[in-house]
Short mmCIF file of C-alpha atoms in Angstrom, two decimals:
data_model
loop_
_atom_site.label_atom_id
_atom_site.label_comp_id
_atom_site.label_asym_id
_atom_site.label_seq_id
_atom_site.Cartn_x
_atom_site.Cartn_y
_atom_site.Cartn_z
CA MET J 214 11.56 20.00 1.65
CA GLU J 215 10.69 17.09 3.90
CA LEU J 216 13.40 14.48 5.02
CA ILE J 217 13.22 11.48 7.22
CA ASP J 218 16.26 10.23 9.17
CA ALA J 219 15.65 6.46 9.00
CA HIS J 220 18.47 5.60 11.34
CA CYS J 221 19.98 7.79 14.04
CA HIS J 222 21.37 6.88 17.52
CA PHE J 223 19.70 10.02 18.92
CA ASP J 224 19.74 8.35 22.39
CA PHE J 225 23.53 8.38 22.62
CA PRO J 226 25.22 10.42 25.33
CA ARG J 227 26.64 12.63 22.61
CA PHE J 228 23.41 14.34 22.37
CA ASP J 229 22.67 14.58 26.10
CA ASP J 230 23.54 18.25 26.47
CA CYS J 231 22.22 19.36 23.05
CA ARG J 232 19.29 17.17 22.12
CA ALA J 233 16.67 19.61 21.95
CA ALA J 234 18.67 22.16 20.07
CA GLU J 235 19.86 19.70 17.59
CA LEU J 236 16.23 18.35 17.16
CA GLU J 237 15.05 21.86 16.57
CA ALA J 238 17.80 22.80 14.10
CA ALA J 239 17.12 19.60 12.19
CA ARG J 240 13.32 20.16 11.96
CA ALA J 241 14.11 23.76 10.63
CA GLN J 242 15.81 22.05 7.69
CA GLY J 243 12.87 19.72 7.02
CA MET J 244 13.47 16.69 8.93
CA SER J 245 10.13 15.51 9.88
CA ARG J 246 10.67 11.98 11.33
CA LEU J 247 13.61 10.18 12.97
CA VAL J 248 14.16 6.51 13.89
CA ILE J 249 16.27 5.45 16.85
CA PRO J 250 17.84 1.71 16.57
CA GLY J 251 18.31 -0.32 19.73
CA VAL J 252 21.73 -1.90 20.10
CA ARG J 253 21.67 -3.64 23.61
CA ARG J 254 19.11 -4.57 26.31
CA ALA J 255 20.85 -2.25 28.74
CA ASP J 256 19.95 0.81 26.48
CA TRP J 257 16.38 -0.25 25.56
CA ALA J 258 14.81 1.86 28.16
CA ARG J 259 16.83 4.93 27.12
CA VAL J 260 15.94 4.40 23.52
CA GLN J 261 12.18 4.19 24.29
CA LYS J 262 12.44 7.24 26.68
CA THR J 263 14.14 9.35 24.12
CA ALA J 264 11.68 8.54 21.29
CA ASN J 265 8.73 8.92 23.48
CA ALA J 266 9.80 12.41 24.78
CA HIS J 267 9.58 14.10 21.26
CA GLU J 268 7.02 14.13 18.58
CA GLY J 269 8.16 12.62 15.25
CA LEU J 270 10.62 10.04 16.94
CA TYR J 271 10.39 6.38 16.67
CA TYR J 272 12.39 3.44 17.65
CA CYS J 273 13.46 -0.16 17.15
CA LEU J 274 14.57 -2.94 19.70
CA GLY J 275 17.41 -5.29 18.95
CA ILE J 276 20.86 -6.73 19.69
CA HIS J 277 23.70 -5.43 17.72
CA PRO J 278 26.47 -7.72 16.63
CA TRP J 279 29.05 -5.75 18.74
CA PHE J 280 27.24 -6.45 21.88
CA VAL J 281 26.09 -10.15 21.53
CA ALA J 282 28.76 -11.30 24.14
CA GLU J 283 26.94 -9.39 26.81
CA HIS J 284 23.61 -10.96 26.22
CA ALA J 285 22.00 -14.32 27.10
CA GLU J 286 18.93 -16.48 25.80
CA GLU J 287 16.80 -14.60 28.28
CA ASP J 288 17.56 -11.26 26.60
CA LEU J 289 16.05 -12.68 23.40
CA GLU J 290 13.10 -13.70 25.32
CA GLU J 291 12.81 -10.25 26.73
CA LEU J 292 13.15 -8.65 23.29
CA ARG J 293 10.25 -10.87 22.05
CA ARG J 294 7.95 -9.99 25.08
CA GLN J 295 8.49 -6.20 24.39
CA LEU J 296 7.90 -6.39 20.65
CA VAL J 297 4.84 -8.69 21.01
CA ALA J 298 3.36 -5.93 23.10
CA ARG J 299 3.78 -3.56 20.13
CA PRO J 300 4.64 -0.47 22.22
CA ALA J 301 3.64 2.88 20.62
CA GLY J 302 6.32 4.23 18.52
CA CYS J 303 8.22 0.77 18.07
CA VAL J 304 8.52 0.25 14.35
CA ALA J 305 11.17 -2.51 13.77
CA VAL J 306 13.46 -5.17 14.96
CA GLY J 307 17.07 -4.12 15.27
CA GLU J 308 19.73 -3.07 14.98
CA CYS J 309 21.02 -6.40 14.42
CA GLY J 310 23.41 -8.09 11.72
CA LEU J 311 27.02 -9.08 11.17
CA ASP J 312 30.28 -7.36 11.32
CA ARG J 313 33.54 -8.92 9.96
CA LEU J 314 35.56 -6.23 11.49
CA HIS J 315 34.22 -6.39 15.09
CA GLY J 316 34.13 -9.71 17.04
CA SER J 317 33.57 -13.13 15.80
CA LEU J 318 31.07 -13.89 12.97
CA ASP J 319 30.40 -17.32 14.44
CA GLU J 320 29.17 -15.69 17.60
CA GLN J 321 27.24 -13.27 15.80
CA TRP J 322 25.29 -15.63 13.41
CA PRO J 323 22.77 -17.16 15.87
CA TRP J 324 21.84 -13.73 17.28
CA PHE J 325 21.17 -12.36 13.77
CA GLU J 326 19.19 -15.60 12.85
CA ALA J 327 17.18 -15.28 15.85
CA GLN J 328 16.17 -11.71 15.12
CA ILE J 329 15.34 -12.63 11.58
CA ASN J 330 13.01 -15.15 13.06
CA LEU J 331 11.41 -12.69 15.40
CA ALA J 332 10.89 -10.12 12.60
CA SER J 333 9.34 -12.75 10.46
CA GLU J 334 7.01 -14.09 13.08
CA LEU J 335 5.91 -10.64 14.17
CA ALA J 336 5.58 -9.17 10.69
CA LEU J 337 7.98 -6.38 11.59
CA PRO J 338 10.69 -4.76 9.48
CA LEU J 339 14.44 -5.74 10.13
CA VAL J 340 17.18 -3.19 10.45
CA VAL J 341 20.35 -4.67 9.56
CA HIS J 342 24.13 -3.84 10.25
CA SER J 343 26.32 -5.31 7.69
CA VAL J 344 30.01 -4.47 7.55
CA LYS J 345 31.86 -6.37 4.76
CA THR J 346 29.15 -9.17 5.02
CA HIS J 347 26.76 -8.06 2.38
CA ASP J 348 27.04 -11.35 0.63
CA GLU J 349 26.51 -13.27 3.83
CA ILE J 350 23.39 -11.02 4.63
CA HIS J 351 22.01 -11.59 1.23
CA GLY J 352 22.70 -15.34 1.45
CA CYS J 353 21.00 -15.76 4.70
CA LEU J 354 17.80 -13.68 3.68
CA ARG J 355 17.49 -15.44 0.37
CA GLN J 356 17.94 -19.06 1.92
CA ARG J 357 15.16 -18.15 4.39
CA HIS J 358 12.96 -16.94 1.72
CA TRP J 359 12.75 -13.47 3.26
CA SER J 360 9.66 -11.66 2.04
CA GLY J 361 9.44 -8.85 4.72
CA ARG J 362 10.79 -5.41 4.75
CA ALA J 363 14.48 -4.85 5.69
CA LEU J 364 16.86 -1.91 5.85
CA ILE J 365 20.54 -2.56 5.03
CA HIS J 366 21.64 0.56 6.94
CA GLY J 367 24.64 2.66 6.11
CA PHE J 368 25.36 0.71 2.97
CA SER J 369 28.85 0.73 1.74
CA GLY J 370 29.66 -1.93 -1.02
CA SER J 371 29.49 -2.66 -4.62
CA LYS J 372 27.02 -2.15 -7.29
CA GLU J 373 26.58 -6.02 -7.44
CA GLN J 374 26.09 -6.32 -3.79
CA ALA J 375 23.66 -3.47 -3.70
CA GLY J 376 21.63 -4.79 -6.63
CA LYS J 377 21.46 -8.42 -5.16
CA LEU J 378 20.09 -6.93 -1.83
CA ALA J 379 17.65 -4.75 -3.78
CA ASP J 380 16.32 -7.60 -5.78
CA LEU J 381 15.51 -9.30 -2.49
CA GLY J 382 13.22 -6.31 -1.68
CA CYS J 383 15.73 -4.67 0.72
CA PHE J 384 15.79 -1.08 1.30
CA ILE J 385 19.24 0.53 1.10
CA GLY J 386 20.28 3.04 3.75
CA ILE J 387 22.11 6.16 2.15
CA GLY J 388 24.42 7.95 4.75
CA GLY J 389 27.40 10.03 4.98
CA VAL J 390 29.67 7.59 3.14
CA ILE J 391 28.47 9.08 -0.15
CA THR J 392 29.47 12.53 0.71
CA HIS J 393 33.19 11.39 0.47
CA SER J 394 34.73 11.62 -2.78
CA ARG J 395 37.03 8.69 -2.15
CA ALA J 396 33.90 6.32 -1.75
CA ARG J 397 33.68 5.87 -5.53
CA LYS J 398 32.49 2.24 -5.35
CA THR J 399 29.64 3.17 -3.06
CA ARG J 400 28.59 6.33 -4.98
CA GLU J 401 28.55 4.15 -8.20
CA ALA J 402 26.41 1.51 -6.45
CA VAL J 403 23.82 3.99 -5.11
CA ALA J 404 23.73 5.99 -8.49
CA GLY J 405 22.38 2.95 -10.19
CA LEU J 406 19.89 1.51 -7.75
CA PRO J 407 16.23 1.48 -8.32
CA LEU J 408 14.63 4.61 -6.82
CA ASP J 409 12.12 2.68 -4.77
CA CYS J 410 14.75 1.15 -2.45
CA LEU J 411 16.60 4.09 -1.28
CA VAL J 412 16.15 5.49 2.24
CA LEU J 413 17.99 8.39 3.78
CA GLU J 414 19.86 8.18 7.06
CA THR J 415 22.69 9.75 9.25
CA ASP J 416 23.64 7.05 11.62
CA ALA J 417 24.52 9.77 13.97
CA PRO J 418 26.77 10.45 15.70
CA ASP J 419 28.68 7.96 13.61
CA MET J 420 29.25 7.94 9.86
CA ALA J 421 30.09 11.63 9.78
CA PRO J 422 29.70 13.34 6.28
CA GLU J 423 32.44 15.18 4.67
CA GLY J 424 33.60 18.08 6.69
CA VAL J 425 32.14 16.82 9.96
CA ASP J 426 34.43 15.49 12.76
CA LYS J 427 34.36 11.75 13.62
CA GLY J 428 31.69 11.18 16.23
CA ARG J 429 30.12 14.46 15.81
CA ASN J 430 27.49 13.66 13.15
CA SER J 431 23.97 14.72 13.77
CA PRO J 432 20.60 14.70 12.25
CA VAL J 433 21.11 18.30 11.21
CA TYR J 434 23.51 17.11 8.41
CA LEU J 435 20.63 15.08 6.73
CA PRO J 436 20.25 17.69 4.03
CA GLN J 437 24.10 17.50 3.21
CA ILE J 438 23.72 13.84 2.63
CA PHE J 439 20.47 14.46 0.43
CA ARG J 440 22.33 17.09 -1.63
CA ALA J 441 25.37 14.42 -2.29
CA LEU J 442 22.63 11.89 -3.20
CA SER J 443 20.85 14.18 -5.64
CA GLY J 444 24.16 14.98 -7.22
CA ILE J 445 24.63 11.33 -8.32
CA ARG J 446 21.16 10.47 -9.08
CA PRO J 447 19.37 11.22 -12.24
CA GLU J 448 15.99 12.38 -10.84
CA PRO J 449 15.19 15.99 -10.18
CA GLU J 450 15.34 16.89 -6.45
CA ASP J 451 11.66 17.07 -5.87
CA VAL J 452 11.13 13.73 -7.36
CA LEU J 453 13.97 12.18 -5.37
CA ALA J 454 12.77 13.84 -2.05
CA ARG J 455 9.31 12.52 -2.53
CA ALA J 456 10.43 8.98 -3.22
CA LEU J 457 12.84 8.97 -0.07
CA ILE J 458 9.76 9.92 2.07
CA ASP J 459 7.51 7.28 0.53
CA ASN J 460 10.22 4.71 0.79
CA ALA J 461 10.70 5.22 4.47
CA TYR J 462 6.82 5.26 5.08
CA ARG J 463 6.73 1.84 3.40
CA LEU J 464 9.82 0.51 5.11
CA TYR J 465 8.43 1.29 8.58
CA GLY J 466 4.87 0.68 7.86
CA TRP J 467 3.58 4.18 8.55
CA PRO J 468 0.06 4.98 7.04
CA GLY J 469 -0.12 7.52 4.21
CA VAL J 470 1.55 7.60 0.72
CA ARG J 471 3.66 10.63 -0.04
CA ILE J 472 5.05 9.97 -3.41
CA SER J 473 1.54 10.59 -5.22
CA GLU J 474 0.99 13.93 -3.60
#
């Protein structure tokens, strides 16, 4: 069974002494592609180097809301310069967004809006970090008449919030949250979403699934997340798996249509 990890911090130091082995193990379980988000300018070169060193790895460049304070206007200019060049393997703008539990939303807003503008200008997908800000993210994208592709990664929220984001055309990132029985609200939301908006991810090394220590998540656990998703969705496993692949291809603009095979 083929699976794609649409959001994984595979460049993080957690993987420095085991990256090749983890990648081999994940591939042995069906993972065909993995996308590494960028979170700060200081790490962009590492993100690119990690992705370019392995077949089937892709990356994004962006400024995460946790790190806006260490950036200046010139960093946005550099982000634009690099994205305009369309380097091989770069598939989106992000990770950017808002986080109500970390830092100041007032400080995060202009950085998020600048990256929305950049993604729109360059016709690139947007990879969005949203923690307790789904309503704000939805309102911002709707106000700007967003019509591009966007991933709301690692979704954890209500059925109503998920539905509103899906109605805007956003893809909803499904990660380790749904493997936890206590996440009833998110599991209910994911169970009822349209199939064509779902994308699988690990967010490794964070967002650990049930039974995995905090900070020790890995793309190896992608099948566990898939099994949890299959357990709450009405579709047969093969139909679900094909749709998840097709959705990831559409999100990141990869050529080829898998779902009709």
